Amino acid sequence: MPASVVVGLQWGDEGKGKAVDLLSESVDMVVRYQGGDNAGHTVVIGDEVFKLHLVPSGVLHESITPVIGSGVVVNPKTLISEMGMLADRGIDPSRIRVSRAAHVIMPYHVALDGAAEAHLSGQEIGTTRRGIGPAYADRAWRAGVRMGDLLDARTLRNRLARVLPERNTILTETYGMPGFDLDELTAEALAWGERLRPHIVDTTGLVQDALARGRHVILEGAQGALLDLDHGTYPYVTSSNPIAGGACTGGGVGPLQISQVIGVLKAYSTRVGSGPFPTELDDDVGRHLLEKGHEFGTTTGRVRRCGWFDAVPLRYTVAINSASHLMLNKLDILSGMETLRIATSYRVGDQPATWPLSLDDLEHADPQYEELPGWEPDISGARSMDDLPPEAVRYVEAIEDLAGTPIAIVSVGPERTETIMRKELGPARQGFA
Ligand code: IMP
């Protein structure tokens, strides 16, 4: 059984947690392949709401091995507290595996992220201030601490002795903040290592072994394609590769071991943090989406910017992820709106423009919309396309046509059960089983 990838096709927060949860019945392993505790997955099971930042959402299924791959940057404090939260709620965290090659977010990374953002005043990226960027920067600079290093006192101390003075100089001299003490930091990090020792392994070997034994593995991305370091709206992006290709580098699978890529979309657009957002709505419609869609960041609590569905980058994100199927989430949030709009092209000045655009052009892009009629009734009870008002069917089909890829799943509410599995896509969906 080959691997499946679940990837966000917009600016993150598309509902990937629900996608993974839905597919989990037939899955043995769920692997996070990039990002860190900047992510937030909300999974609703009955009356229970689980908010996960680091641990893959597959942890909620007893039969699944949740894996944090080498491409993730791990804040051990978050991991330990998330494991504690799961144990308190009756979910066994002992199955969680973390790559020994994954880089550690150290407290100085968190301090540097916050300080650098504050220093940029007016030009902030709007990061989650979790130390993600500085940890990836140190990884690329070969100055990082890896999870495996936490298990060996001498290696860890040597590593920190090499990098800490420089980090402390930046903190104290550039930003006027306190530095970190080598002995205290080493002791703290060794304590994390002791706590996490049973979980730290070679996860690439684990994933390859599962695939060789015919197990179904899901590789789960965080954030979304438009926040990708290479393909997103740089510099207003995250510092890793959320796109499906990131699953190979950060999850430990080869490209040909991936048999399907499920691209997750929300029925409208949201963005957290700074950066261009052509279809943004700074009006009552935007506020309606924000409130009805509860568009507040799971990690930071920040208000998400809301806007119309933007189909301009859609073909591009479908292509660069080779999305084989789509999942369209939160269709129910659009109920009760008289008219809906989908951006189908942009104009910059008097010229048509398409994705990808330069940052400057994107900031001046004027979206051209297709208008579609809305629908009145609540659709959260729909379990097949036949249960939807014709206007809602038309909206789904319009997005499907613009994407050029089948929408296999439509979500009409946060619960697992509030889902339409499109029967007509049966053969294409076989790979899910
Ligand atoms: P960082 O990943 O914390 O460095 O933040 C970089 C950009 O990515 C900022 O615009 C964040 O708001 C955004 N970002 C990071 N994680 C998420 C997420 O899970 N959902 C949406 N946006 C995110």
mmCIF file of N, CA and C in Angstrom, residues 301-382:
data_model
loop_
_atom_site.group_PDB
_atom_site.id
_atom_site.type_symbol
_atom_site.label_atom_id
_atom_site.label_comp_id
_atom_site.label_asym_id
_atom_site.label_seq_id
_atom_site.Cartn_x
_atom_site.Cartn_y
_atom_site.Cartn_z
ATOM 1 N N GLY A 301 -4.632 32.645 18.356
ATOM 2 C CA GLY A 301 -5.898 33.313 18.681
ATOM 3 C C GLY A 301 -6.124 34.550 17.825
ATOM 4 N N ARG A 302 -5.192 34.822 16.879
ATOM 5 C CA ARG A 302 -5.343 36.025 16.043
ATOM 6 C C ARG A 302 -6.550 35.897 15.118
ATOM 7 N N VAL A 303 -7.146 37.048 14.810
ATOM 8 C CA VAL A 303 -8.254 37.081 13.862
ATOM 9 C C VAL A 303 -7.695 36.766 12.476
ATOM 10 N N ARG A 304 -8.325 35.840 11.758
ATOM 11 C CA ARG A 304 -7.875 35.543 10.392
ATOM 12 C C ARG A 304 -8.506 36.534 9.422
ATOM 13 N N ARG A 305 -7.740 36.981 8.460
ATOM 14 C CA ARG A 305 -8.286 37.832 7.397
ATOM 15 C C ARG A 305 -9.141 36.930 6.501
ATOM 16 N N CYS A 306 -10.321 37.404 6.094
ATOM 17 C CA CYS A 306 -11.235 36.559 5.313
ATOM 18 C C CYS A 306 -11.508 37.175 3.951
ATOM 19 N N GLY A 307 -11.793 36.348 2.960
ATOM 20 C CA GLY A 307 -12.112 36.853 1.628
ATOM 21 C C GLY A 307 -12.812 35.810 0.773
ATOM 22 N N TRP A 308 -13.159 36.224 -0.435
ATOM 23 C CA TRP A 308 -13.796 35.314 -1.389
ATOM 24 C C TRP A 308 -12.829 34.207 -1.819
ATOM 25 N N PHE A 309 -13.383 33.125 -2.302
ATOM 26 C CA PHE A 309 -12.566 32.021 -2.833
ATOM 27 C C PHE A 309 -11.756 32.549 -4.018
ATOM 28 N N ASP A 310 -10.468 32.257 -4.010
ATOM 29 C CA ASP A 310 -9.590 32.757 -5.073
ATOM 30 C C ASP A 310 -9.132 31.582 -5.939
ATOM 31 N N ALA A 311 -9.702 31.522 -7.145
ATOM 32 C CA ALA A 311 -9.351 30.409 -8.042
ATOM 33 C C ALA A 311 -8.135 30.722 -8.905
ATOM 34 N N VAL A 312 -7.587 31.942 -8.765
ATOM 35 C CA VAL A 312 -6.442 32.290 -9.636
ATOM 36 C C VAL A 312 -5.215 31.435 -9.314
ATOM 37 N N PRO A 313 -4.830 31.300 -8.026
ATOM 38 C CA PRO A 313 -3.671 30.428 -7.761
ATOM 39 C C PRO A 313 -4.014 28.937 -7.767
ATOM 40 N N LEU A 314 -5.301 28.606 -7.970
ATOM 41 C CA LEU A 314 -5.736 27.224 -7.767
ATOM 42 C C LEU A 314 -5.086 26.225 -8.726
ATOM 43 N N ARG A 315 -5.069 26.542 -10.011
ATOM 44 C CA ARG A 315 -4.467 25.600 -10.983
ATOM 45 C C ARG A 315 -2.990 25.406 -10.683
ATOM 46 N N TYR A 316 -2.366 26.512 -10.264
ATOM 47 C CA TYR A 316 -0.939 26.474 -9.938
ATOM 48 C C TYR A 316 -0.691 25.562 -8.730
ATOM 49 N N THR A 317 -1.497 25.728 -7.680
ATOM 50 C CA THR A 317 -1.266 24.926 -6.477
ATOM 51 C C THR A 317 -1.656 23.468 -6.718
ATOM 52 N N VAL A 318 -2.706 23.264 -7.518
ATOM 53 C CA VAL A 318 -3.066 21.878 -7.868
ATOM 54 C C VAL A 318 -1.892 21.237 -8.612
ATOM 55 N N ALA A 319 -1.284 22.009 -9.544
ATOM 56 C CA ALA A 319 -0.199 21.451 -10.363
ATOM 57 C C ALA A 319 1.055 21.175 -9.540
ATOM 58 N N ILE A 320 1.488 22.147 -8.739
ATOM 59 C CA ILE A 320 2.774 21.944 -8.044
ATOM 60 C C ILE A 320 2.666 20.894 -6.939
ATOM 61 N N ASN A 321 1.437 20.601 -6.520
ATOM 62 C CA ASN A 321 1.250 19.534 -5.526
ATOM 63 C C ASN A 321 0.853 18.215 -6.175
ATOM 64 N N SER A 322 0.645 18.211 -7.470
ATOM 65 C CA SER A 322 0.005 17.121 -8.214
ATOM 66 C C SER A 322 -1.179 16.546 -7.426
ATOM 67 N N ALA A 323 -2.081 17.448 -7.020
ATOM 68 C CA ALA A 323 -3.266 17.022 -6.266
ATOM 69 C C ALA A 323 -4.116 16.096 -7.131
ATOM 70 N N SER A 324 -4.368 14.901 -6.618
ATOM 71 C CA SER A 324 -5.175 13.952 -7.393
ATOM 72 C C SER A 324 -6.651 14.063 -7.026
ATOM 73 N N HIS A 325 -6.938 14.515 -5.809
ATOM 74 C CA HIS A 325 -8.306 14.703 -5.332
ATOM 75 C C HIS A 325 -8.350 15.978 -4.508
ATOM 76 N N LEU A 326 -9.538 16.556 -4.408
ATOM 77 C CA LEU A 326 -9.691 17.732 -3.555
ATOM 78 C C LEU A 326 -10.712 17.460 -2.466
ATOM 79 N N MET A 327 -10.541 18.162 -1.362
ATOM 80 C CA MET A 327 -11.558 18.183 -0.313
ATOM 81 C C MET A 327 -11.946 19.644 -0.137
ATOM 82 N N LEU A 328 -13.244 19.939 -0.190
ATOM 83 C CA LEU A 328 -13.720 21.319 -0.030
ATOM 84 C C LEU A 328 -14.408 21.439 1.330
ATOM 85 N N ASN A 329 -13.837 22.281 2.188
ATOM 86 C CA ASN A 329 -14.318 22.383 3.564
ATOM 87 C C ASN A 329 -15.173 23.625 3.805
ATOM 88 N N LYS A 330 -15.956 23.539 4.879
ATOM 89 C CA LYS A 330 -16.717 24.689 5.406
ATOM 90 C C LYS A 330 -17.704 25.278 4.400
ATOM 91 N N LEU A 331 -18.281 24.429 3.557
ATOM 92 C CA LEU A 331 -19.288 24.922 2.613
ATOM 93 C C LEU A 331 -20.495 25.484 3.366
ATOM 94 N N ASP A 332 -20.781 24.904 4.546
ATOM 95 C CA ASP A 332 -21.941 25.329 5.347
ATOM 96 C C ASP A 332 -21.844 26.790 5.782
ATOM 97 N N ILE A 333 -20.615 27.312 5.873
ATOM 98 C CA ILE A 333 -20.447 28.698 6.346
ATOM 99 C C ILE A 333 -21.041 29.677 5.331
ATOM 100 N N LEU A 334 -21.155 29.267 4.076
ATOM 101 C CA LEU A 334 -21.653 30.172 3.034
ATOM 102 C C LEU A 334 -23.187 30.229 2.971
ATOM 103 N N SER A 335 -23.861 29.351 3.715
ATOM 104 C CA SER A 335 -25.335 29.378 3.694
ATOM 105 C C SER A 335 -25.852 30.733 4.156
ATOM 106 N N GLY A 336 -26.920 31.180 3.519
ATOM 107 C CA GLY A 336 -27.547 32.443 3.943
ATOM 108 C C GLY A 336 -26.974 33.664 3.258
ATOM 109 N N MET A 337 -26.065 33.471 2.321
ATOM 110 C CA MET A 337 -25.507 34.629 1.599
ATOM 111 C C MET A 337 -26.184 34.722 0.232
ATOM 112 N N GLU A 338 -26.607 35.930 -0.110
ATOM 113 C CA GLU A 338 -27.419 36.088 -1.323
ATOM 114 C C GLU A 338 -26.628 35.781 -2.598
ATOM 115 N N THR A 339 -25.430 36.334 -2.651
ATOM 116 C CA THR A 339 -24.585 36.157 -3.839
ATOM 117 C C THR A 339 -23.193 35.750 -3.395
ATOM 118 N N LEU A 340 -22.579 34.868 -4.147
ATOM 119 C CA LEU A 340 -21.204 34.445 -3.840
ATOM 120 C C LEU A 340 -20.304 34.842 -4.993
ATOM 121 N N ARG A 341 -19.033 35.055 -4.665
ATOM 122 C CA ARG A 341 -18.089 35.439 -5.717
ATOM 123 C C ARG A 341 -16.866 34.529 -5.669
ATOM 124 N N ILE A 342 -16.357 34.237 -6.865
ATOM 125 C CA ILE A 342 -15.108 33.478 -6.986
ATOM 126 C C ILE A 342 -14.199 34.290 -7.906
ATOM 127 N N ALA A 343 -12.982 34.580 -7.458
ATOM 128 C CA ALA A 343 -12.036 35.296 -8.333
ATOM 129 C C ALA A 343 -11.515 34.306 -9.370
ATOM 130 N N THR A 344 -11.648 34.673 -10.645
ATOM 131 C CA THR A 344 -11.220 33.766 -11.721
ATOM 132 C C THR A 344 -10.041 34.328 -12.514
ATOM 133 N N SER A 345 -9.763 35.617 -12.352
ATOM 134 C CA SER A 345 -8.577 36.197 -12.992
ATOM 135 C C SER A 345 -8.233 37.488 -12.249
ATOM 136 N N TYR A 346 -7.027 38.011 -12.518
ATOM 137 C CA TYR A 346 -6.651 39.317 -11.956
ATOM 138 C C TYR A 346 -6.344 40.271 -13.096
ATOM 139 N N ARG A 347 -6.433 41.550 -12.769
ATOM 140 C CA ARG A 347 -5.869 42.574 -13.652
ATOM 141 C C ARG A 347 -4.883 43.389 -12.830
ATOM 142 N N VAL A 348 -3.750 43.661 -13.412
ATOM 143 C CA VAL A 348 -2.771 44.553 -12.776
ATOM 144 C C VAL A 348 -2.622 45.732 -13.717
ATOM 145 N N GLY A 349 -3.041 46.905 -13.285
ATOM 146 C CA GLY A 349 -3.146 48.043 -14.202
ATOM 147 C C GLY A 349 -4.189 47.666 -15.251
ATOM 148 N N ASP A 350 -3.818 47.801 -16.542
ATOM 149 C CA ASP A 350 -4.799 47.406 -17.564
ATOM 150 C C ASP A 350 -4.433 46.053 -18.196
ATOM 151 N N GLN A 351 -3.538 45.310 -17.523
ATOM 152 C CA GLN A 351 -3.094 44.020 -18.073
ATOM 153 C C GLN A 351 -3.682 42.846 -17.286
ATOM 154 N N PRO A 352 -4.058 41.761 -17.995
ATOM 155 C CA PRO A 352 -4.435 40.548 -17.259
ATOM 156 C C PRO A 352 -3.187 39.934 -16.623
ATOM 157 N N ALA A 353 -3.355 39.308 -15.476
ATOM 158 C CA ALA A 353 -2.195 38.703 -14.799
ATOM 159 C C ALA A 353 -2.605 37.367 -14.207
ATOM 160 N N THR A 354 -1.682 36.449 -14.192
ATOM 161 C CA THR A 354 -1.999 35.158 -13.590
ATOM 162 C C THR A 354 -0.890 34.739 -12.641
ATOM 163 N N TRP A 355 -1.151 33.723 -11.877
ATOM 164 C CA TRP A 355 -0.226 33.240 -10.865
ATOM 165 C C TRP A 355 0.919 32.499 -11.525
ATOM 166 N N PRO A 356 2.181 32.608 -11.094
ATOM 167 C CA PRO A 356 2.651 33.408 -9.978
ATOM 168 C C PRO A 356 2.953 34.840 -10.397
ATOM 169 N N LEU A 357 2.737 35.766 -9.468
ATOM 170 C CA LEU A 357 2.986 37.182 -9.727
ATOM 171 C C LEU A 357 4.090 37.677 -8.802
ATOM 172 N N SER A 358 4.716 38.771 -9.182
ATOM 173 C CA SER A 358 5.680 39.376 -8.257
ATOM 174 C C SER A 358 4.886 39.924 -7.071
ATOM 175 N N LEU A 359 5.584 40.107 -5.970
ATOM 176 C CA LEU A 359 4.909 40.603 -4.772
ATOM 177 C C LEU A 359 4.228 41.944 -5.050
ATOM 178 N N ASP A 360 4.922 42.794 -5.811
ATOM 179 C CA ASP A 360 4.400 44.122 -6.107
ATOM 180 C C ASP A 360 3.103 44.008 -6.921
ATOM 181 N N ASP A 361 3.138 43.159 -7.965
ATOM 182 C CA ASP A 361 1.935 42.972 -8.790
ATOM 183 C C ASP A 361 0.796 42.391 -7.957
ATOM 184 N N LEU A 362 1.143 41.437 -7.109
ATOM 185 C CA LEU A 362 0.110 40.794 -6.290
ATOM 186 C C LEU A 362 -0.547 41.813 -5.363
ATOM 187 N N GLU A 363 0.259 42.726 -4.853
ATOM 188 C CA GLU A 363 -0.293 43.759 -3.970
ATOM 189 C C GLU A 363 -1.240 44.702 -4.719
ATOM 190 N N HIS A 364 -1.034 44.822 -6.047
ATOM 191 C CA HIS A 364 -1.897 45.719 -6.834
ATOM 192 C C HIS A 364 -2.903 44.962 -7.689
ATOM 193 N N ALA A 365 -2.989 43.650 -7.487
ATOM 194 C CA ALA A 365 -3.874 42.843 -8.342
ATOM 195 C C ALA A 365 -5.341 43.172 -8.046
ATOM 196 N N ASP A 366 -6.105 43.322 -9.119
ATOM 197 C CA ASP A 366 -7.521 43.628 -8.993
ATOM 198 C C ASP A 366 -8.288 42.373 -9.422
ATOM 199 N N PRO A 367 -8.865 41.642 -8.471
ATOM 200 C CA PRO A 367 -9.500 40.371 -8.838
ATOM 201 C C PRO A 367 -10.752 40.580 -9.689
ATOM 202 N N GLN A 368 -10.910 39.745 -10.693
ATOM 203 C CA GLN A 368 -12.113 39.748 -11.529
ATOM 204 C C GLN A 368 -12.967 38.561 -11.072
ATOM 205 N N TYR A 369 -14.215 38.847 -10.767
ATOM 206 C CA TYR A 369 -15.036 37.817 -10.122
ATOM 207 C C TYR A 369 -16.089 37.224 -11.039
ATOM 208 N N GLU A 370 -16.375 35.933 -10.763
ATOM 209 C CA GLU A 370 -17.570 35.309 -11.325
ATOM 210 C C GLU A 370 -18.589 35.311 -10.183
ATOM 211 N N GLU A 371 -19.815 35.758 -10.482
ATOM 212 C CA GLU A 371 -20.837 35.781 -9.427
ATOM 213 C C GLU A 371 -21.717 34.556 -9.530
ATOM 214 N N LEU A 372 -22.041 33.996 -8.392
ATOM 215 C CA LEU A 372 -22.923 32.822 -8.365
ATOM 216 C C LEU A 372 -24.018 33.071 -7.340
ATOM 217 N N PRO A 373 -25.212 32.520 -7.578
ATOM 218 C CA PRO A 373 -26.266 32.722 -6.577
ATOM 219 C C PRO A 373 -25.968 31.933 -5.302
ATOM 220 N N GLY A 374 -26.297 32.526 -4.168
ATOM 221 C CA GLY A 374 -26.116 31.808 -2.904
ATOM 222 C C GLY A 374 -27.323 30.930 -2.602
ATOM 223 N N TRP A 375 -27.372 30.368 -1.403
ATOM 224 C CA TRP A 375 -28.499 29.541 -0.984
ATOM 225 C C TRP A 375 -28.841 29.884 0.457
ATOM 226 N N GLU A 376 -30.092 29.679 0.808
ATOM 227 C CA GLU A 376 -30.569 30.084 2.125
ATOM 228 C C GLU A 376 -30.410 28.987 3.183
ATOM 229 N N PRO A 377 -30.883 27.733 2.898
ATOM 230 C CA PRO A 377 -30.979 26.761 3.997
ATOM 231 C C PRO A 377 -29.630 26.324 4.585
ATOM 232 N N ASP A 378 -29.716 25.916 5.845
ATOM 233 C CA ASP A 378 -28.561 25.309 6.507
ATOM 234 C C ASP A 378 -28.295 23.967 5.822
ATOM 235 N N ILE A 379 -27.049 23.681 5.502
ATOM 236 C CA ILE A 379 -26.759 22.446 4.752
ATOM 237 C C ILE A 379 -25.980 21.436 5.586
ATOM 238 N N SER A 380 -25.864 21.697 6.902
ATOM 239 C CA SER A 380 -24.992 20.824 7.696
ATOM 240 C C SER A 380 -25.522 19.387 7.794
ATOM 241 N N GLY A 381 -26.825 19.204 7.467
ATOM 242 C CA GLY A 381 -27.380 17.845 7.507
ATOM 243 C C GLY A 381 -27.167 17.074 6.201
ATOM 244 N N ALA A 382 -26.617 17.716 5.182
ATOM 245 C CA ALA A 382 -26.463 17.046 3.874
ATOM 246 C C ALA A 382 -25.415 15.934 3.959
#
